[in-house]
Tab-separated table of C-alpha atoms in Angstrom:
chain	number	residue	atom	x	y	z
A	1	UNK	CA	97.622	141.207	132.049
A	2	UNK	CA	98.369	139.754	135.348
A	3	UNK	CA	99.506	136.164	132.884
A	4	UNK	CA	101.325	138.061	130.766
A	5	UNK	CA	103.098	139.608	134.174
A	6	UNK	CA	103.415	136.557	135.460
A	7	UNK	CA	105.039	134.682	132.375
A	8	UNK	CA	107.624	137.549	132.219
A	9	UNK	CA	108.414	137.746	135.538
A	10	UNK	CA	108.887	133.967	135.545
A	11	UNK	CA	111.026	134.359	132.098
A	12	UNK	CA	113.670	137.458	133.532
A	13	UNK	CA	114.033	135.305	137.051
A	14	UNK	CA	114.882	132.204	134.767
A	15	UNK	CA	117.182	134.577	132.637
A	16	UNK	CA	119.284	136.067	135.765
A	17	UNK	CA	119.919	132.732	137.728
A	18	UNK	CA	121.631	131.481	134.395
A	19	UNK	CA	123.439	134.271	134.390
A	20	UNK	CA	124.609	133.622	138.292
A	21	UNK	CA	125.085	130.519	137.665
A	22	UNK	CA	127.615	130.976	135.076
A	23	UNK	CA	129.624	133.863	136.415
A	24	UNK	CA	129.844	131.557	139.157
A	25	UNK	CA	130.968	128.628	137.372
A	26	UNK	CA	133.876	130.456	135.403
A	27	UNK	CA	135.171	131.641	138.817
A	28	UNK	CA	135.138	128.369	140.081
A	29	UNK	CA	135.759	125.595	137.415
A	30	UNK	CA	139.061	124.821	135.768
A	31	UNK	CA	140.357	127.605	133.596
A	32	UNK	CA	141.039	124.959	131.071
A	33	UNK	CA	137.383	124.990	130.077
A	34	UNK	CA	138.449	128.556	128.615
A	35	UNK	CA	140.360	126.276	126.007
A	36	UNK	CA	137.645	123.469	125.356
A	37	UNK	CA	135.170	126.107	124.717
A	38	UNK	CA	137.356	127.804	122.489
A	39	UNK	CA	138.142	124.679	120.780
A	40	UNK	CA	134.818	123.902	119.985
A	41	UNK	CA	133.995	127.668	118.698
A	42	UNK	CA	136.286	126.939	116.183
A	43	UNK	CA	135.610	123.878	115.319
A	44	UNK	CA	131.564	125.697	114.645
A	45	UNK	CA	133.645	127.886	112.487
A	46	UNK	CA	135.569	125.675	110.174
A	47	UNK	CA	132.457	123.039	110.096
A	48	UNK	CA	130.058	126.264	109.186
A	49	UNK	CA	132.547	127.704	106.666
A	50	UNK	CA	133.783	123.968	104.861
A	51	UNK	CA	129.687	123.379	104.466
A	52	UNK	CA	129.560	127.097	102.415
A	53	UNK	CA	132.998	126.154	100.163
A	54	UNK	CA	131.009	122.195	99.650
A	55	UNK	CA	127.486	123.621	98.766
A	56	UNK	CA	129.070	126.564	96.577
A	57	UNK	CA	132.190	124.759	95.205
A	58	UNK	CA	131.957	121.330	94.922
A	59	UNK	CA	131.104	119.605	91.599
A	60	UNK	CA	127.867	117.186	92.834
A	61	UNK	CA	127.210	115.772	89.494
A	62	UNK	CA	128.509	112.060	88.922
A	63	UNK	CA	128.819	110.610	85.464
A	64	UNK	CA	127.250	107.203	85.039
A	65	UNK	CA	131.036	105.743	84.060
A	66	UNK	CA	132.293	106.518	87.680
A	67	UNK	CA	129.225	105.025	89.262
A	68	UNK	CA	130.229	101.933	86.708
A	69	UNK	CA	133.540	101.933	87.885
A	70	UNK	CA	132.661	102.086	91.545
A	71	UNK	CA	129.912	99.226	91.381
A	72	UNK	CA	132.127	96.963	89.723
A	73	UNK	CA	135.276	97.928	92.088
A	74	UNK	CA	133.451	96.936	95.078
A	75	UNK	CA	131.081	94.063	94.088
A	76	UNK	CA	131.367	92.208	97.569
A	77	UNK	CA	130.092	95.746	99.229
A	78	UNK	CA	126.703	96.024	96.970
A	79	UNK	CA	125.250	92.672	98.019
A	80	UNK	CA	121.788	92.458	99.043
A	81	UNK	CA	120.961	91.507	102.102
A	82	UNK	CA	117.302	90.454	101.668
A	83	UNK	CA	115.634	90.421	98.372
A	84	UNK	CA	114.420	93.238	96.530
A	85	UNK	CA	111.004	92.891	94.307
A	86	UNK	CA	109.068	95.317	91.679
A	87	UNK	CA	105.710	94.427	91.106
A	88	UNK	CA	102.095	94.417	92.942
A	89	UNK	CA	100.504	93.483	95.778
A	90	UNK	CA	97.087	93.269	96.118
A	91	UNK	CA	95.185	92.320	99.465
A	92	UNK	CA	91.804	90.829	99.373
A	93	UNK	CA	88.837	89.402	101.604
A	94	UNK	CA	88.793	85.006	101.662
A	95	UNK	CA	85.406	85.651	100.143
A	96	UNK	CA	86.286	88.480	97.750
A	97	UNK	CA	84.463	87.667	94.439
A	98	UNK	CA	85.593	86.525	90.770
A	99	UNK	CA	89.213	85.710	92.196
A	100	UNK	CA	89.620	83.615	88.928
A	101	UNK	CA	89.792	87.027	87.038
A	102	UNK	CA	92.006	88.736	89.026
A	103	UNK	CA	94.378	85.830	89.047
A	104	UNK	CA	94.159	86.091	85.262
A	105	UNK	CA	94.676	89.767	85.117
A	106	UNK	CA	97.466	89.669	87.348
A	107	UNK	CA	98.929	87.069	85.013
A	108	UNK	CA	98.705	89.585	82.150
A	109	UNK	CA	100.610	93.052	83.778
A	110	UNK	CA	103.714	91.500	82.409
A	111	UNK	CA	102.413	90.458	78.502
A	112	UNK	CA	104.642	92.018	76.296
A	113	UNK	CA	101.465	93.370	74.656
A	114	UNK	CA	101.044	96.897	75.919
A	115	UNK	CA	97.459	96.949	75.356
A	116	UNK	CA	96.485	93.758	77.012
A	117	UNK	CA	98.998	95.094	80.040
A	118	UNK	CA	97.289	98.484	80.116
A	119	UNK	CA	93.938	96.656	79.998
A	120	UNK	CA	94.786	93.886	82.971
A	121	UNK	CA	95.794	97.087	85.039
A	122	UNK	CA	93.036	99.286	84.211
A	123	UNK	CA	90.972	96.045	85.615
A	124	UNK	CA	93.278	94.895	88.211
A	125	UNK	CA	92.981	98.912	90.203
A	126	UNK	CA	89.180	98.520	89.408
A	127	UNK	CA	88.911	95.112	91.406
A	128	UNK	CA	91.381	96.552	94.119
A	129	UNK	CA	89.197	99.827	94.544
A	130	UNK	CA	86.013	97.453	94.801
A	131	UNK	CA	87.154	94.661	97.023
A	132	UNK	CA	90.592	94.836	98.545
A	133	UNK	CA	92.145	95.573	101.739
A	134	UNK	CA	95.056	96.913	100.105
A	135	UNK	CA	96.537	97.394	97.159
A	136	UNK	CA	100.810	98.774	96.172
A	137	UNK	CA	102.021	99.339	92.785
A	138	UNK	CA	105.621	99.538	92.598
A	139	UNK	CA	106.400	98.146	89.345
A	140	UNK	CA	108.611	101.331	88.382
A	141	UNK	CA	110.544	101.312	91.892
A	142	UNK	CA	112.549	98.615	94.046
A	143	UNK	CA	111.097	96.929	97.382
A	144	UNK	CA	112.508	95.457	100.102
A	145	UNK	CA	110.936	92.213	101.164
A	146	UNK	CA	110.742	93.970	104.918
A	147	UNK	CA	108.660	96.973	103.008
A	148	UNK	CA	106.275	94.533	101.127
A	149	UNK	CA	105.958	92.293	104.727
A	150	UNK	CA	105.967	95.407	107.131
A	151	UNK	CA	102.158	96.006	107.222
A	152	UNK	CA	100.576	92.164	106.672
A	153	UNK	CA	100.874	89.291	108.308
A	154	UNK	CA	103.096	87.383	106.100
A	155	UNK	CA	106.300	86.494	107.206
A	156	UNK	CA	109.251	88.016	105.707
A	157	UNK	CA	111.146	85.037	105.685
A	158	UNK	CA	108.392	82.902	104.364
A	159	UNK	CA	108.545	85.720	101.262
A	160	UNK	CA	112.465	85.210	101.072
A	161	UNK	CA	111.716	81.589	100.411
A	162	UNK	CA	109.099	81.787	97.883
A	163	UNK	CA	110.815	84.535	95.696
A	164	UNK	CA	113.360	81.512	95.407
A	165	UNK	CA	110.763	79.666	93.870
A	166	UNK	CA	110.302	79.981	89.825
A	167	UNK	CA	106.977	81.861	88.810
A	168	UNK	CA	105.865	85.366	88.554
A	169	UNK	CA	102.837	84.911	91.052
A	170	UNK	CA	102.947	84.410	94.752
A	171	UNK	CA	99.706	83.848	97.003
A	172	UNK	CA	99.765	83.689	100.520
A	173	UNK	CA	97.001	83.219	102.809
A	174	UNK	CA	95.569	83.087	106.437
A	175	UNK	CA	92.311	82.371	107.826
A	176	UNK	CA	90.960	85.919	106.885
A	177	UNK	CA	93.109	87.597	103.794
A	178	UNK	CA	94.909	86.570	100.410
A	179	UNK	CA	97.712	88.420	99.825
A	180	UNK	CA	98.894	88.310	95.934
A	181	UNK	CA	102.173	89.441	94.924
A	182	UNK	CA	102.383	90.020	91.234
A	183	UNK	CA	106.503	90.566	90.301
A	184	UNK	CA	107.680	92.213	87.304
A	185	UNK	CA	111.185	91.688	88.449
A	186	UNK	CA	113.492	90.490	91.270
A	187	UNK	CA	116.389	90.930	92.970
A	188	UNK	CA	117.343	87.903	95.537
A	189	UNK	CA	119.112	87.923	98.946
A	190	UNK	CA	123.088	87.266	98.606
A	191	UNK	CA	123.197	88.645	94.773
A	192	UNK	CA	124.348	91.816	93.366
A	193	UNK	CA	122.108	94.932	93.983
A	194	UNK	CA	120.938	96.208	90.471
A	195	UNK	CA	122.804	99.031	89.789
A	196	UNK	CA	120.106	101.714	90.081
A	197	UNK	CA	119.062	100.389	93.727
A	198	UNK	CA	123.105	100.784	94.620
A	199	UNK	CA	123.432	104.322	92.701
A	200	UNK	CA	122.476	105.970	96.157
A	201	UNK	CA	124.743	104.292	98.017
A	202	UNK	CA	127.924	104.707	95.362
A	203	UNK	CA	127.275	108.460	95.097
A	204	UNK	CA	127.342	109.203	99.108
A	205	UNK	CA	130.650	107.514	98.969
A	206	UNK	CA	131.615	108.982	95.895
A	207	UNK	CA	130.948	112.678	97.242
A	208	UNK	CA	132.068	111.527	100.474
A	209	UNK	CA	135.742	111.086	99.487
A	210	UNK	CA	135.406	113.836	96.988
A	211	UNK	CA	134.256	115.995	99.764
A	212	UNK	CA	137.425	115.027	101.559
A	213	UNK	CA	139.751	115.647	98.443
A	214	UNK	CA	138.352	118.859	97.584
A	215	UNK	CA	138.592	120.546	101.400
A	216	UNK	CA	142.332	119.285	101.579
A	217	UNK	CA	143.022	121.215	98.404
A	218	UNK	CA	141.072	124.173	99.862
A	219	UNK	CA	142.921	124.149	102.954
A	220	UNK	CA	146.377	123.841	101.421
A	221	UNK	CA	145.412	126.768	98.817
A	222	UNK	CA	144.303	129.076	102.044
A	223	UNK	CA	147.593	127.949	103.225
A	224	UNK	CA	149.846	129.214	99.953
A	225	UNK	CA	148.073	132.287	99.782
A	226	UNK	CA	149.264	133.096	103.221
A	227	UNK	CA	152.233	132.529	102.885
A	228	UNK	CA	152.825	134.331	99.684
């Protein structure tokens, strides 16, 4: 009890020297303040009010012809600045065991076979579970080389320069770990961003200027009414 005093005691002292302290600022500060503040309610107000009219209002959906349209407007502003890569990774020991297989597995995930593809990853996650360090599929979603680099010791650049290289299969090694990147298909530095990596991007603008269109229209409609 004598806490719980304590703590509200503490909390009511806190509560009336803000107080003070404000009823002695208005008396003292700038009057102009009076406006700023004011200001700056309003501005709450409006922001508060346009977010309600854009969540309840505003079309969001965005056909796949005006994303088109967009991507192919602006090709110089969907460039990739490092390279993007769908695929595997799969982190073993130096010493791991029957490497030979895995290398031939990984050189199966992209037969056009689906039943010697399903097979090579059936073994490929059985190998990984038994023996690696770590293992990433992402053969159904775009990486970064940064994302694929961020928690090994390769270099990214060193990756930038071998996804320049022809083949499907890169290894890279130090004293202690083999690091084999299996790719499915890639995106490199300088080209075009594939259209679904870019859709993101293209629809924030998209809704960004639509978002701008639609609360001028708003704001000159509250206008008309009031005048009528």
């Amino acid at each position: 009890s004598e806490d719980s005093m304590r703590v509200t005691q503490q909390f009511i002292s806190q509560w009336a020297k803000d107080i003070l302290l404000y009823d002695k600022a208005k008396a003292r500060v700038n009057p102009a303040i009076e406006s700023l503040v004011e200001d700056y309610r309003r501005s709450l107000y409006v922001h508060a009010y346009e977010e309600y009219l854009v969540e309840r209002n505003m079309p969001k959906t965005i056909p796949d012809s005006t994303v088109q349209q967009l991507y192919e407007l602006l090709p110089d502003r969907f460039r990739l600045s490092e390279s993007l890569v769908k695929g595997l990774l799969v982190i073993i020991p130096t010493e791991a065991p029957n490497q030979k297989k895995l290398h031939q597995w990984l050189s199966e995930v992209n037969d056009t076979k689906e039943d010697i593809k399903a097979q090579a990853m059936d073994n490929i996650e059985k190998y990984a579970y038994r023996y690696a360090s770590g293992y990433e599929l992402f053969t159904d979603k775009w990486f970064t080389t940064s994302q694929i680099t961020s928690n090994t010791s390769i270099e990214q650049n060193e990756l930038e320069n071998r996804l320049k290289q022809t083949g499907e299969l890169i290894e890279i090694a130090d004293s202690t770990t083999i690091y084999l990147l299996q790719i499915s298909q890639k995106a490199l530095q300088g080209e075009a961003m594939p259209i679904e990596y870019a859709r993101p991007e293209i629809e924030e603008l998209i809704l960004s200027r639509r978002q701008v269109e639609f609360l001028q229209k708003e704001r000159e409609r509250l206008y008309n009414e009031a005048v009528q």
